[in-house]
XYZ file of C-alpha atoms in Angstrom:
388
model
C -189.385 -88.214 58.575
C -188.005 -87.498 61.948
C -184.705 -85.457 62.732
C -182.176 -88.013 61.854
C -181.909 -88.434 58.183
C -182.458 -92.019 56.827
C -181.644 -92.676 53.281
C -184.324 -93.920 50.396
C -168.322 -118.702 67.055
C -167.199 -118.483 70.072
C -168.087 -120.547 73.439
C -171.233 -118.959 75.032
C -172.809 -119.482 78.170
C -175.968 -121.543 78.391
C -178.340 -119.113 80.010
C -178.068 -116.173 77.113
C -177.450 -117.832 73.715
C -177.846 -116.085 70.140
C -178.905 -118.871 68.153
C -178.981 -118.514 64.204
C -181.920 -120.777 62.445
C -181.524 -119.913 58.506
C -182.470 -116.388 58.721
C -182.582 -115.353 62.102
C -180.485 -114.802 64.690
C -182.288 -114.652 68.435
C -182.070 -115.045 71.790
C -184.800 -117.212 73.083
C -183.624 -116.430 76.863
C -183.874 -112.756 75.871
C -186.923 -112.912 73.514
C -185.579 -110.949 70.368
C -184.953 -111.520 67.122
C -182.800 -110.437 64.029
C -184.325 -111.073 60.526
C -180.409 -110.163 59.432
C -179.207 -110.062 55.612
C -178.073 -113.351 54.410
C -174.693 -113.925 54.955
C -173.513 -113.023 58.766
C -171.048 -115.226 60.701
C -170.671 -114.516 64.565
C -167.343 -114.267 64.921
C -166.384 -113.882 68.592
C -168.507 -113.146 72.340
C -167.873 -112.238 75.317
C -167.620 -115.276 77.876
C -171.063 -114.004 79.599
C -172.523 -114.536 76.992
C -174.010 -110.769 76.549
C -172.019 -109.617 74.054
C -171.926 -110.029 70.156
C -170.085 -109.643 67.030
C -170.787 -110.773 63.706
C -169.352 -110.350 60.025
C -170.808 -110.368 56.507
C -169.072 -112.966 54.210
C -169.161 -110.229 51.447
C -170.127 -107.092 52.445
C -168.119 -104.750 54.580
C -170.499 -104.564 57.404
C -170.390 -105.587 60.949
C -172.669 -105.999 63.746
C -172.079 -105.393 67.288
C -174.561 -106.687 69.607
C -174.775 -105.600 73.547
C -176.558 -107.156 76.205
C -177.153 -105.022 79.894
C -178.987 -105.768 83.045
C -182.039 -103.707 83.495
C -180.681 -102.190 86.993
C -177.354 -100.887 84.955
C -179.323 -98.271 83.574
C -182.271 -96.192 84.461
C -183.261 -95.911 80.445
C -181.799 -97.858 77.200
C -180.772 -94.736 75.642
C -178.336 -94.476 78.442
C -177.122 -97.831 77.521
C -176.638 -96.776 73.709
C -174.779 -93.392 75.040
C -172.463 -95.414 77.359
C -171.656 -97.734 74.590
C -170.964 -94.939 71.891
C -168.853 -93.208 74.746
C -166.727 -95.872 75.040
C -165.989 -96.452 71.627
C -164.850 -92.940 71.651
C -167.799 -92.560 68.712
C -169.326 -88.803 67.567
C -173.206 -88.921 66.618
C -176.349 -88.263 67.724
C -178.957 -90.289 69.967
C -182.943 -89.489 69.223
C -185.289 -91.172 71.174
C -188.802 -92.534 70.202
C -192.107 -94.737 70.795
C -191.784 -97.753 68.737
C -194.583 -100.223 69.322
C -195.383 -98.323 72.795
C -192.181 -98.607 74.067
C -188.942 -96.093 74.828
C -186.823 -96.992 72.470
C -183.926 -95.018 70.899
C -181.806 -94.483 67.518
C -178.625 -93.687 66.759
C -176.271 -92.692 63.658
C -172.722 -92.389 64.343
C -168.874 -92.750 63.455
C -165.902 -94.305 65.271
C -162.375 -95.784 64.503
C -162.194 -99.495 65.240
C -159.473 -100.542 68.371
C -156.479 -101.761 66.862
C -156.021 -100.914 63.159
C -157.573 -97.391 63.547
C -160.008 -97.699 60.299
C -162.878 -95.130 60.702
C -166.487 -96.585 61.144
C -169.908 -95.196 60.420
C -173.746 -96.896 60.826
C -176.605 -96.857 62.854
C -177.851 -98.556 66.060
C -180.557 -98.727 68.170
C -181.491 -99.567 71.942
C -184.590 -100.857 73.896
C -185.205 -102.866 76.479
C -186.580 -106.350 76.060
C -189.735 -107.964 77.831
C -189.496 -111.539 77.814
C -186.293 -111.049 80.251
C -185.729 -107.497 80.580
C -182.027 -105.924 80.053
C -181.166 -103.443 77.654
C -180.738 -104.533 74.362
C -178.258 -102.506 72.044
C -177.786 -103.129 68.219
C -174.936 -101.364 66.363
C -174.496 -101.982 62.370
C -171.702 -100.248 60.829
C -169.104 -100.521 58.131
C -166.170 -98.712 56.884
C -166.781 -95.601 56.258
C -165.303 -95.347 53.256
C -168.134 -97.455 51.592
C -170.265 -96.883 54.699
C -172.646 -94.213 52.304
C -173.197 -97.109 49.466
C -173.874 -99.709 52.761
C -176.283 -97.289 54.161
C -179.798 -99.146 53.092
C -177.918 -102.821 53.633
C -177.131 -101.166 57.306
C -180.596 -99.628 57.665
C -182.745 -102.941 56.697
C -180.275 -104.865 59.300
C -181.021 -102.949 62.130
C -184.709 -102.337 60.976
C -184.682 -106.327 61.332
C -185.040 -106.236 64.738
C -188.452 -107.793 67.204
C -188.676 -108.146 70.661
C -191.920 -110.238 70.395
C -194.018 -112.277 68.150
C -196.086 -109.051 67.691
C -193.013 -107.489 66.252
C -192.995 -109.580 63.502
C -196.151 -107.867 62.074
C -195.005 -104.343 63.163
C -193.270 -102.121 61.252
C -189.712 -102.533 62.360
C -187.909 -99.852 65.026
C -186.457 -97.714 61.522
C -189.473 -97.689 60.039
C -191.140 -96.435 62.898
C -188.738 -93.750 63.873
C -189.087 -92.454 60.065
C -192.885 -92.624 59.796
C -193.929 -92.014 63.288
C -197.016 -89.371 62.724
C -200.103 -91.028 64.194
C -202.242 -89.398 61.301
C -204.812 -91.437 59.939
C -207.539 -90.658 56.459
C -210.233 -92.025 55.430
C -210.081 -94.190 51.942
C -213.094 -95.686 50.063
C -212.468 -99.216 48.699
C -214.674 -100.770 46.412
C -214.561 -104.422 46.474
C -216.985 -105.969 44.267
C -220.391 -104.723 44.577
C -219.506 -103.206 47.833
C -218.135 -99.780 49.045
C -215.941 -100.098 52.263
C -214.279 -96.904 54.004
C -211.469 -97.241 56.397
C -208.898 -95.371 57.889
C -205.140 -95.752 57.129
C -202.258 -93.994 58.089
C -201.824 -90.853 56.025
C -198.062 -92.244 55.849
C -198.472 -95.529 54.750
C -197.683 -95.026 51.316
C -194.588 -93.663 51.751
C -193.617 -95.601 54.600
C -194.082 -99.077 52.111
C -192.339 -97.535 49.689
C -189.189 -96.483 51.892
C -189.100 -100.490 52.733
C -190.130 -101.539 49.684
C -186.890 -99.660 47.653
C -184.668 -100.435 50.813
C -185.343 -103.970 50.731
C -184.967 -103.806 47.051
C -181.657 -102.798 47.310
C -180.607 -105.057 49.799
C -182.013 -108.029 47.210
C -180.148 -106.995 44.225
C -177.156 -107.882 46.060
C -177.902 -111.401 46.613
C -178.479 -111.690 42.709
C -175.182 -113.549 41.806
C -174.667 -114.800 45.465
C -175.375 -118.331 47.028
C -178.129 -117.120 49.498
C -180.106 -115.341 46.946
C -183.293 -117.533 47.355
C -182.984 -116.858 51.065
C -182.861 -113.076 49.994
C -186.097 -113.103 47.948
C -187.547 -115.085 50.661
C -186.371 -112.049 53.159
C -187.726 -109.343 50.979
C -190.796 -110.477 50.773
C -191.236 -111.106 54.429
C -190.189 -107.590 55.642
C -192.605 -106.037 52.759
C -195.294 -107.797 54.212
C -194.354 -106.946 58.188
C -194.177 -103.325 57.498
C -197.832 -103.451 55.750
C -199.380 -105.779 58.091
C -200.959 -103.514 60.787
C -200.896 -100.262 58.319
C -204.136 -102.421 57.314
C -205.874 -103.484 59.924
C -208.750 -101.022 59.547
C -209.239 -101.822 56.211
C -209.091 -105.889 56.580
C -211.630 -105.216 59.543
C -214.004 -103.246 56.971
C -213.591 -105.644 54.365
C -214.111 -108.250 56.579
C -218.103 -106.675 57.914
C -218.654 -105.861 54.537
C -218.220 -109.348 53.231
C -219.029 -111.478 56.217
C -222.828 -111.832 55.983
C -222.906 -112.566 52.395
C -220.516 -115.261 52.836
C -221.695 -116.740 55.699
C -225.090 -117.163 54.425
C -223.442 -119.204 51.355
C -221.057 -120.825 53.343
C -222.464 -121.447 57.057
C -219.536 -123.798 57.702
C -216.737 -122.153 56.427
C -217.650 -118.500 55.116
C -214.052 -117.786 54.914
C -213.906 -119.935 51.857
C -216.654 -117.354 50.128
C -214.733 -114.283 51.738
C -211.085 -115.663 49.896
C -213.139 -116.274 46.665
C -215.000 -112.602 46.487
C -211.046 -111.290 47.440
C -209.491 -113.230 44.882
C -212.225 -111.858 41.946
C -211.598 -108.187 43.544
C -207.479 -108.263 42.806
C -208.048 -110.140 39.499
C -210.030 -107.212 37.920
C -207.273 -104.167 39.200
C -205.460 -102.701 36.529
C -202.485 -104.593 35.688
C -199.052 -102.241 36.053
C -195.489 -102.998 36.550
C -192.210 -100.881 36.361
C -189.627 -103.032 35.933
C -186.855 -99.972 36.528
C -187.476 -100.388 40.168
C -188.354 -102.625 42.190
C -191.387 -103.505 40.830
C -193.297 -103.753 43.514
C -195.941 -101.375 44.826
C -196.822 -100.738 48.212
C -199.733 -102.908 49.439
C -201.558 -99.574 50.739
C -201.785 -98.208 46.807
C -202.592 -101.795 45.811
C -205.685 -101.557 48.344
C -207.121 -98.746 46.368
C -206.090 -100.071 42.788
C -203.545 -97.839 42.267
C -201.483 -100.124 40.447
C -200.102 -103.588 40.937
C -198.964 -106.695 39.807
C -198.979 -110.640 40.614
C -196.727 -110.647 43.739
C -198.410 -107.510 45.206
C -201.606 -108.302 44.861
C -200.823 -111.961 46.361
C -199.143 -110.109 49.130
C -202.122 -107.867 49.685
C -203.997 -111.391 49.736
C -201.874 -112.992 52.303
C -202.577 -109.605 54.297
C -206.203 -109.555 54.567
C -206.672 -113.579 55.061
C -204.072 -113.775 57.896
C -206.195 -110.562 59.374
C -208.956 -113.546 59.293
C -207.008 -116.506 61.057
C -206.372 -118.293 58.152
C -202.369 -119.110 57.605
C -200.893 -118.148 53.883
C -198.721 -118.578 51.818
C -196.919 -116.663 48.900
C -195.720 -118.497 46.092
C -192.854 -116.607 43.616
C -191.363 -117.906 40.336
C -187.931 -116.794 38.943
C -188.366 -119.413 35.997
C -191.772 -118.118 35.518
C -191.535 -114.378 36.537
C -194.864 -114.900 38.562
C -196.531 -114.861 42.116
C -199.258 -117.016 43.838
C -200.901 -116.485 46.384
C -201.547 -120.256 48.507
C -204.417 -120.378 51.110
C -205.329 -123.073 53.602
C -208.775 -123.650 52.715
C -210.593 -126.608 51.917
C -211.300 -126.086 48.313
C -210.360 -128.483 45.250
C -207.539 -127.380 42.958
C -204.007 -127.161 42.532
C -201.822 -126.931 46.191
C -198.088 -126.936 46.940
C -197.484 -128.666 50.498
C -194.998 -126.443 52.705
C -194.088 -127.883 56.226
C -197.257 -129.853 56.351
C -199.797 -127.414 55.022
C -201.053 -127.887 51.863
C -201.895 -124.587 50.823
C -204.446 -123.712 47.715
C -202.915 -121.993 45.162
C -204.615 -119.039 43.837
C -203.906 -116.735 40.309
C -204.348 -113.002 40.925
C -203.767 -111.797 37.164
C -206.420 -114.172 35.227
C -210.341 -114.358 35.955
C -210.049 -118.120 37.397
C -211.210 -119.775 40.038
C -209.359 -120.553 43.102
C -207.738 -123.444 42.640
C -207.077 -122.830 38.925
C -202.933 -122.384 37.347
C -201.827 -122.269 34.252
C -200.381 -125.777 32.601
C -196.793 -123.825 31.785
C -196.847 -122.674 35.761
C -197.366 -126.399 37.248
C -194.182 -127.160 37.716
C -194.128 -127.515 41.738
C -190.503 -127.283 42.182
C -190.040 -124.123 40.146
C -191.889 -122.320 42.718
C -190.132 -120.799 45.994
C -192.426 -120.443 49.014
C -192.837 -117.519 51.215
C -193.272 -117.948 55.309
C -194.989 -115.127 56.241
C -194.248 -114.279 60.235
């Protein structure tokens, strides 16, 4: 981990809206995004429409968000430092590469205007390339509960893309905390074959730093009104931070497989790669710890070091999206299960989500795709996953 430490409606102006759709709150003038927590209200900007603040309905945590023009400052960080300055805040400011750009982080403490009641959190600033100006996030909450809001804060500013790229990148926390460049060599065997590839030397840790994060974050929702939403969330950011972490192996995987299949399926040898995928997960060893989070990272999962329906239909939905074909994960609180869904034309049992009809696949039985169990057929008892 890097030097900072990081714990396991108002009127607005027409040319710079935040819009929030379910989940996200963006500016589609701007180009980012903010995959936020269930639960935040904007509750007042600035008449230029540049400046932010929102409230959680029932957490103690607030977000400030700060729009600049580009020629204000020569760097973001100067932005964050400006801001922090005038809110009269102590902390420190680390800058960083996060997905090959400058970007900077920040953990600090201030007393609000008015009232006086101290602050603590952690922000971040970049600068955005669909329009650029510097963008700066602040999430904080009072600091007397500010330690026990410390993951809820982290995920919320970890939430943050400035691109549809993003959305399969680990987020700008994530990065700063796992930013060695270190790669190893693993051996997967998948089947009959043996594939090596290279993955990050971090990437265990780094999934399971989101992984109990996110976790936490979830087990707040559990009595609340949003908590589908919430599962829905979890899921999603588990599966950004993975994404590129295993692009080497989904590439290897893919040339080890591709032949075979395409010789047994000349029109659609994606059907034969999903199938030979499908078998590989069904035969790992079957493990879950149900005093965390119970889920393991997808880079363990690659090498069968333990797993369990929803992470081995996550690793699924991984690997086939590396191929261009669009997923879908499936989860059950009635039925305590996972499945993964796949748009490929194959008979069997499907669940249609916004117009796809996706192929639903078991990941803890020897079946074919295609094939559920009679007590899991229940369509409505399922909750589907958009993966970004």
């Amino acid at each position: 981990m890097r030097a900072l430490k990081l714990l396991a409606a108002a009127a607005i102006l027409f040319f710079a809206p935040i819009f929030a759709f379910a989940e996200f709150y963006s500016s589609s003038y701007y180009g980012w995004n903010l995959d936020l927590p269930e639960g935040f209200v904007v509750k007042d900007a600035s008449d230029d429409g540049l400046s932010f603040y929102l409230e959680h309905e029932f957490m103690k945590v607030r977000v400030a968000i700060k729009m600049f023009p580009q020629e204000r400052y020569e760097r973001s960080d100067l932005a964050m430092e400006d801001v922090l300055n005038k809110l009269n805040a102590d902390g420190e400011i680390d800058g960083f590469l996060w997905n090959g750009r400058h970007a900077s982080i920040a953990q600090y403490s201030f007393q609000l205007p008015g009232n006086g009641t101290a602050q603590s959190g952690w922000g971040v600033s970049v600068t955005t390339e669909q329009k650029p100006i510097h963008l700066v996030v602040l999430c904080y909450a009072d600091k007397s509960v500010a330690d026990d809001c410390q993951q809820f804060i982290l995920s919320a500013v970890d939430s943050l893309c400035l691109n549809q790229k993003d959305f399969r990148l680990p987020g700008v926390v994530t990065s700063y905390a796992f930013n060695s460049g270190e790669t190893q060599n693993v051996k997967i065997k998948v089947g009959d074959k043996e594939v090596f590839a290279l993955v990050p030397v971090q990437a265990k840790e780094s999934g399971r730093f989101v992984i109990d994060r996110e976790f936490s974050v979830l087990t707040l929702y559990a009595k609340q009104k949003q908590w589908k939403e919430a599962w829905q969330r979890y899921y999603r950011l588990v599966f950004r931070e993975a994404y590129s972490r295993l692009d080497s192996a989904a590439q290897s995987i893919y040339a080890a497989l591709s032949s075979d299949a395409l010789t047994k399926n000349p029109s659609n040898p994606n059907v034969e790669i999903c199938k030979k995928l499908l078998a590989w997960t069904q035969d790992f060893g079957y493990q879950r710890n149900q005093d965390t989070s119970d889920l393991n990272d997808l880079t363990s999962v690659l090498q069968n070091q333990g797993s369990d329906c929803d992470s081995r239909a996550l690793l699924l939905c991984v690997l086939m999206e590396h191929y261009g074909v669009k997923t879908e994960l499936f989860v059950s609180g009635v039925y305590s299960h996972a499945l993964f869904g796949v748009d490929l034309p194959y008979p069997g049992a499907r669940i249609m989500v916004d117009g796809t009809n996706y192929l639903l696949c078991e990941t803890t039985a020897p079946v074919d795709m295609g094939r559920v169990a009679k007590e899991h057929s229940e369509t409505k008892n399922w909750i589907s996953v958009d993966l970004p």
